[in-house]
């Protein structure tokens, strides 16, 4: 007769994905009782929130003035339901203008100007939650980069909570072809000269509504143009170009 004690040692998993951990002791073969019971110990687990950030176009991709970027914040809750609100603070770089929250999910959006907040409510259960909003690269920006960073929870990946997009500019280049097929030489009276204008966009998204004007000097008479060019005397204009 007497008492016999045995021990079991266990480690709570990291990350934990359940709201509680439990341990049930019963004679082998006995039908499981419903927990909690005298033989079942249930221990609530804490909640953990991590965050990740992505951009579309993706971080590292060149953008141009006037282009819209979509930013997505993804919060992952593990363990039990959250007992406090998690406020993610998202700061736009100086050359970005906030647009709109396009997919709020369960987040509560706030803030103003360059600093925006997205709050994950108290009681959010384990799972993955996302919010998406837009921002536009300011007009006149043609060099450097635009940045965006989120704080308020540990980042899922090292360095993954800041996005950086290099800024490029639409460039225009012109070449001349004479009737003889050369690109240089002396223009002869009556000779037809063909000017080819190349517009280059370094970004991965088309720039819409681009406008261009080409002006001929005295001594030249307009003959024709392509791709919807509208002539008025010595000037030819294109509007609404997509590049």
mmCIF file of C-alpha atoms in Angstrom, residues 7-232:
data_model
loop_
_atom_site.group_PDB
_atom_site.id
_atom_site.type_symbol
_atom_site.label_atom_id
_atom_site.label_comp_id
_atom_site.label_asym_id
_atom_site.label_seq_id
_atom_site.Cartn_x
_atom_site.Cartn_y
_atom_site.Cartn_z
ATOM 1 C CA UNK A 7 6.450 12.607 -13.627
ATOM 2 C CA UNK A 8 6.210 13.719 -17.232
ATOM 3 C CA UNK A 9 8.157 16.733 -18.477
ATOM 4 C CA UNK A 10 7.042 18.535 -21.662
ATOM 5 C CA UNK A 11 7.986 21.752 -23.461
ATOM 6 C CA UNK A 12 5.425 24.143 -24.918
ATOM 7 C CA UNK A 13 5.976 24.287 -28.683
ATOM 8 C CA UNK A 14 7.369 27.374 -30.380
ATOM 9 C CA UNK A 15 5.422 28.762 -32.078
ATOM 10 C CA UNK A 16 2.341 27.570 -30.225
ATOM 11 C CA UNK A 17 -0.772 27.264 -32.392
ATOM 12 C CA UNK A 18 -3.388 26.313 -29.784
ATOM 13 C CA UNK A 19 -5.241 28.397 -27.212
ATOM 14 C CA UNK A 20 -4.259 26.017 -24.408
ATOM 15 C CA UNK A 21 -2.212 22.939 -23.625
ATOM 16 C CA UNK A 22 -3.640 19.989 -21.690
ATOM 17 C CA UNK A 23 -2.507 16.748 -20.134
ATOM 18 C CA UNK A 24 -4.794 13.826 -19.401
ATOM 19 C CA UNK A 25 -3.894 10.877 -17.138
ATOM 20 C CA UNK A 26 -6.076 7.746 -17.323
ATOM 21 C CA UNK A 27 -5.689 4.007 -16.941
ATOM 22 C CA UNK A 28 -4.780 2.333 -20.198
ATOM 23 C CA UNK A 29 -7.894 1.318 -22.058
ATOM 24 C CA UNK A 30 -10.204 3.607 -20.133
ATOM 25 C CA UNK A 31 -12.559 5.765 -22.208
ATOM 26 C CA UNK A 32 -11.368 9.390 -22.333
ATOM 27 C CA UNK A 33 -13.318 11.610 -19.948
ATOM 28 C CA UNK A 34 -14.280 15.098 -21.010
ATOM 29 C CA UNK A 35 -11.707 17.702 -20.018
ATOM 30 C CA UNK A 36 -11.424 19.347 -17.633
ATOM 31 C CA UNK A 37 -11.664 16.647 -14.989
ATOM 32 C CA UNK A 38 -9.692 15.602 -11.969
ATOM 33 C CA UNK A 39 -7.336 13.715 -14.260
ATOM 34 C CA UNK A 40 -6.980 16.496 -16.846
ATOM 35 C CA UNK A 41 -4.968 19.681 -16.410
ATOM 36 C CA UNK A 42 -5.637 22.523 -18.895
ATOM 37 C CA UNK A 43 -3.222 25.461 -19.062
ATOM 38 C CA UNK A 44 -4.040 28.514 -21.234
ATOM 39 C CA UNK A 45 -1.218 29.590 -23.541
ATOM 40 C CA UNK A 46 -0.200 33.141 -24.326
ATOM 41 C CA UNK A 47 -0.770 34.740 -27.736
ATOM 42 C CA UNK A 48 1.975 35.881 -30.079
ATOM 43 C CA UNK A 49 1.567 38.320 -32.970
ATOM 44 C CA UNK A 50 4.087 38.671 -35.789
ATOM 45 C CA UNK A 51 3.846 40.838 -38.903
ATOM 46 C CA UNK A 52 5.104 40.740 -42.485
ATOM 47 C CA UNK A 53 4.956 43.371 -45.229
ATOM 48 C CA UNK A 54 4.846 43.130 -49.019
ATOM 49 C CA UNK A 55 4.524 45.613 -51.863
ATOM 50 C CA UNK A 56 3.089 45.359 -55.367
ATOM 51 C CA UNK A 57 5.173 46.087 -57.447
ATOM 52 C CA UNK A 58 7.498 44.070 -55.236
ATOM 53 C CA UNK A 59 10.184 45.668 -53.121
ATOM 54 C CA UNK A 60 13.238 46.264 -55.307
ATOM 55 C CA UNK A 61 11.174 46.871 -58.448
ATOM 56 C CA UNK A 62 11.564 50.253 -60.173
ATOM 57 C CA UNK A 63 8.574 52.610 -60.069
ATOM 58 C CA UNK A 64 7.952 56.024 -61.650
ATOM 59 C CA UNK A 65 6.187 59.236 -60.640
ATOM 60 C CA UNK A 66 2.416 58.849 -60.611
ATOM 61 C CA UNK A 67 2.538 55.085 -60.177
ATOM 62 C CA UNK A 68 0.361 53.429 -57.515
ATOM 63 C CA UNK A 69 1.867 50.872 -55.142
ATOM 64 C CA UNK A 70 -0.225 48.450 -53.074
ATOM 65 C CA UNK A 71 1.064 47.558 -49.624
ATOM 66 C CA UNK A 72 -0.133 44.505 -47.658
ATOM 67 C CA UNK A 73 0.450 43.959 -43.949
ATOM 68 C CA UNK A 74 -0.029 40.374 -42.776
ATOM 69 C CA UNK A 75 -0.366 39.655 -39.049
ATOM 70 C CA UNK A 76 -0.126 36.094 -37.752
ATOM 71 C CA UNK A 77 -1.615 35.259 -34.337
ATOM 72 C CA UNK A 78 -0.488 32.056 -32.615
ATOM 73 C CA UNK A 79 -1.527 30.613 -29.273
ATOM 74 C CA UNK A 80 -4.604 31.892 -27.485
ATOM 75 C CA UNK A 81 -6.808 34.798 -28.524
ATOM 76 C CA UNK A 82 -5.164 38.199 -28.076
ATOM 77 C CA UNK A 83 -5.789 39.924 -24.751
ATOM 78 C CA UNK A 84 -4.711 43.374 -25.944
ATOM 79 C CA UNK A 85 -5.085 45.267 -29.203
ATOM 80 C CA UNK A 86 -2.084 45.115 -31.531
ATOM 81 C CA UNK A 87 -1.417 48.449 -33.253
ATOM 82 C CA UNK A 88 0.671 48.238 -36.404
ATOM 83 C CA UNK A 89 2.158 51.618 -37.334
ATOM 84 C CA UNK A 90 2.967 51.996 -41.009
ATOM 85 C CA UNK A 91 5.089 54.962 -42.092
ATOM 86 C CA UNK A 92 5.156 56.146 -45.700
ATOM 87 C CA UNK A 93 8.330 57.621 -47.148
ATOM 88 C CA UNK A 94 8.503 61.331 -48.006
ATOM 89 C CA UNK A 95 7.833 60.788 -51.717
ATOM 90 C CA UNK A 96 4.634 58.787 -51.255
ATOM 91 C CA UNK A 97 1.030 59.977 -50.861
ATOM 92 C CA UNK A 98 -1.487 57.733 -49.117
ATOM 93 C CA UNK A 99 -4.362 56.561 -51.287
ATOM 94 C CA UNK A 100 -7.011 54.328 -49.692
ATOM 95 C CA UNK A 101 -7.474 51.141 -47.709
ATOM 96 C CA UNK A 102 -8.647 48.673 -50.345
ATOM 97 C CA UNK A 103 -8.962 45.509 -48.238
ATOM 98 C CA UNK A 104 -9.312 46.236 -44.497
ATOM 99 C CA UNK A 105 -9.966 42.706 -43.274
ATOM 100 C CA UNK A 106 -10.600 42.813 -39.505
ATOM 101 C CA UNK A 107 -8.207 45.719 -38.956
ATOM 102 C CA UNK A 108 -9.310 49.143 -37.761
ATOM 103 C CA UNK A 109 -7.570 51.792 -39.868
ATOM 104 C CA UNK A 110 -6.427 55.110 -38.408
ATOM 105 C CA UNK A 111 -3.686 57.699 -38.539
ATOM 106 C CA UNK A 112 -3.153 60.472 -41.057
ATOM 107 C CA UNK A 113 -0.578 61.886 -43.429
ATOM 108 C CA UNK A 114 2.531 59.740 -43.682
ATOM 109 C CA UNK A 115 1.815 57.737 -40.507
ATOM 110 C CA UNK A 116 -1.016 55.186 -40.689
ATOM 111 C CA UNK A 117 -2.181 52.740 -38.032
ATOM 112 C CA UNK A 118 -3.904 49.386 -38.419
ATOM 113 C CA UNK A 119 -5.250 47.848 -35.220
ATOM 114 C CA UNK A 120 -5.848 44.138 -34.694
ATOM 115 C CA UNK A 121 -8.707 43.965 -32.144
ATOM 116 C CA UNK A 122 -8.649 42.353 -28.704
ATOM 117 C CA UNK A 123 -9.838 38.765 -28.821
ATOM 118 C CA UNK A 124 -8.422 37.937 -32.253
ATOM 119 C CA UNK A 125 -8.008 34.167 -32.361
ATOM 120 C CA UNK A 126 -5.085 32.276 -33.865
ATOM 121 C CA UNK A 127 -4.853 32.758 -37.616
ATOM 122 C CA UNK A 128 -3.516 35.003 -40.379
ATOM 123 C CA UNK A 129 -4.999 38.442 -41.071
ATOM 124 C CA UNK A 130 -4.180 40.935 -43.819
ATOM 125 C CA UNK A 131 -4.884 44.557 -44.702
ATOM 126 C CA UNK A 132 -4.051 46.215 -48.035
ATOM 127 C CA UNK A 133 -3.839 49.894 -48.925
ATOM 128 C CA UNK A 134 -2.441 52.020 -51.749
ATOM 129 C CA UNK A 135 -0.003 54.903 -52.061
ATOM 130 C CA UNK A 136 1.134 56.919 -55.081
ATOM 131 C CA UNK A 137 4.643 58.044 -56.011
ATOM 132 C CA UNK A 138 4.597 61.848 -55.989
ATOM 133 C CA UNK A 139 4.752 63.811 -59.235
ATOM 134 C CA UNK A 140 8.201 65.083 -60.140
ATOM 135 C CA UNK A 141 10.097 62.315 -58.351
ATOM 136 C CA UNK A 142 12.577 60.753 -60.769
ATOM 137 C CA UNK A 143 15.513 59.542 -58.678
ATOM 138 C CA UNK A 144 16.234 57.858 -55.361
ATOM 139 C CA UNK A 145 13.705 55.467 -53.872
ATOM 140 C CA UNK A 146 10.408 55.304 -51.987
ATOM 141 C CA UNK A 147 10.298 53.439 -48.697
ATOM 142 C CA UNK A 148 7.641 52.058 -46.399
ATOM 143 C CA UNK A 149 8.080 50.496 -42.953
ATOM 144 C CA UNK A 150 5.790 48.864 -40.391
ATOM 145 C CA UNK A 151 6.343 48.516 -36.632
ATOM 146 C CA UNK A 152 4.237 47.323 -33.712
ATOM 147 C CA UNK A 153 4.955 43.591 -33.736
ATOM 148 C CA UNK A 154 8.006 41.401 -34.329
ATOM 149 C CA UNK A 155 8.731 40.933 -38.013
ATOM 150 C CA UNK A 156 8.171 37.456 -39.421
ATOM 151 C CA UNK A 157 11.415 37.645 -41.414
ATOM 152 C CA UNK A 158 14.550 39.657 -40.719
ATOM 153 C CA UNK A 159 14.376 42.906 -42.678
ATOM 154 C CA UNK A 160 11.018 41.931 -44.119
ATOM 155 C CA UNK A 161 9.002 44.811 -42.664
ATOM 156 C CA UNK A 162 10.517 47.566 -44.785
ATOM 157 C CA UNK A 163 9.994 47.829 -48.539
ATOM 158 C CA UNK A 164 12.119 49.911 -50.909
ATOM 159 C CA UNK A 165 11.337 50.660 -54.545
ATOM 160 C CA UNK A 166 13.892 52.495 -56.695
ATOM 161 C CA UNK A 167 12.424 55.438 -58.601
ATOM 162 C CA UNK A 168 13.143 55.837 -62.301
ATOM 163 C CA UNK A 169 11.899 58.314 -64.876
ATOM 164 C CA UNK A 170 10.401 58.077 -68.333
ATOM 165 C CA UNK A 171 13.124 59.036 -70.810
ATOM 166 C CA UNK A 172 12.890 60.356 -74.353
ATOM 167 C CA UNK A 173 15.513 59.833 -77.079
ATOM 168 C CA UNK A 174 15.486 60.908 -80.734
ATOM 169 C CA UNK A 175 17.299 59.632 -83.826
ATOM 170 C CA UNK A 176 17.394 60.949 -87.386
ATOM 171 C CA UNK A 177 17.329 58.926 -90.598
ATOM 172 C CA UNK A 178 17.921 60.618 -93.961
ATOM 173 C CA UNK A 179 16.626 59.426 -97.327
ATOM 174 C CA UNK A 180 19.945 57.702 -97.902
ATOM 175 C CA UNK A 181 19.459 55.734 -94.698
ATOM 176 C CA UNK A 182 22.151 57.449 -92.677
ATOM 177 C CA UNK A 183 21.657 59.122 -89.331
ATOM 178 C CA UNK A 184 24.153 61.915 -89.893
ATOM 179 C CA UNK A 185 25.069 64.156 -92.744
ATOM 180 C CA UNK A 186 24.037 67.382 -94.394
ATOM 181 C CA UNK A 187 20.349 67.973 -95.115
ATOM 182 C CA UNK A 188 19.696 68.716 -98.764
ATOM 183 C CA UNK A 189 16.828 70.934 -99.994
ATOM 184 C CA UNK A 190 13.800 68.745 -100.758
ATOM 185 C CA UNK A 191 15.153 65.808 -98.798
ATOM 186 C CA UNK A 192 12.813 63.969 -96.419
ATOM 187 C CA UNK A 193 14.066 63.504 -92.885
ATOM 188 C CA UNK A 194 12.556 60.917 -90.523
ATOM 189 C CA UNK A 195 12.809 61.515 -86.797
ATOM 190 C CA UNK A 196 12.219 58.527 -84.516
ATOM 191 C CA UNK A 197 11.337 59.292 -80.913
ATOM 192 C CA UNK A 198 11.769 56.479 -78.366
ATOM 193 C CA UNK A 199 10.033 56.790 -75.004
ATOM 194 C CA UNK A 200 11.326 54.405 -72.334
ATOM 195 C CA UNK A 201 9.614 53.423 -69.090
ATOM 196 C CA UNK A 202 11.900 51.602 -66.609
ATOM 197 C CA UNK A 203 9.073 50.375 -64.374
ATOM 198 C CA UNK A 204 7.097 47.143 -64.707
ATOM 199 C CA UNK A 205 3.736 48.942 -64.801
ATOM 200 C CA UNK A 206 2.530 50.970 -67.788
ATOM 201 C CA UNK A 207 2.482 54.741 -67.441
ATOM 202 C CA UNK A 208 -0.838 56.013 -68.788
ATOM 203 C CA UNK A 209 -1.709 59.469 -70.089
ATOM 204 C CA UNK A 210 1.833 60.408 -71.072
ATOM 205 C CA UNK A 211 2.032 63.537 -73.272
ATOM 206 C CA UNK A 212 4.763 64.539 -75.718
ATOM 207 C CA UNK A 213 5.318 67.496 -78.085
ATOM 208 C CA UNK A 214 7.810 67.593 -80.939
ATOM 209 C CA UNK A 215 8.682 70.944 -82.534
ATOM 210 C CA UNK A 216 10.230 71.364 -85.988
ATOM 211 C CA UNK A 217 12.621 74.241 -86.594
ATOM 212 C CA UNK A 218 12.288 76.839 -89.335
ATOM 213 C CA UNK A 219 13.321 75.330 -92.642
ATOM 214 C CA UNK A 220 11.349 72.123 -92.085
ATOM 215 C CA UNK A 221 7.794 71.359 -93.257
ATOM 216 C CA UNK A 222 5.674 68.729 -91.499
ATOM 217 C CA UNK A 223 4.772 65.689 -93.609
ATOM 218 C CA UNK A 224 3.289 63.029 -91.301
ATOM 219 C CA UNK A 225 3.454 61.376 -87.902
ATOM 220 C CA UNK A 226 2.503 58.016 -86.400
ATOM 221 C CA UNK A 227 0.624 56.694 -83.357
ATOM 222 C CA UNK A 228 -1.976 59.450 -83.238
ATOM 223 C CA UNK A 229 0.256 62.495 -83.436
ATOM 224 C CA UNK A 230 -1.747 65.704 -83.944
ATOM 225 C CA UNK A 231 0.005 68.412 -85.949
ATOM 226 C CA UNK A 232 -0.411 72.171 -85.610
#
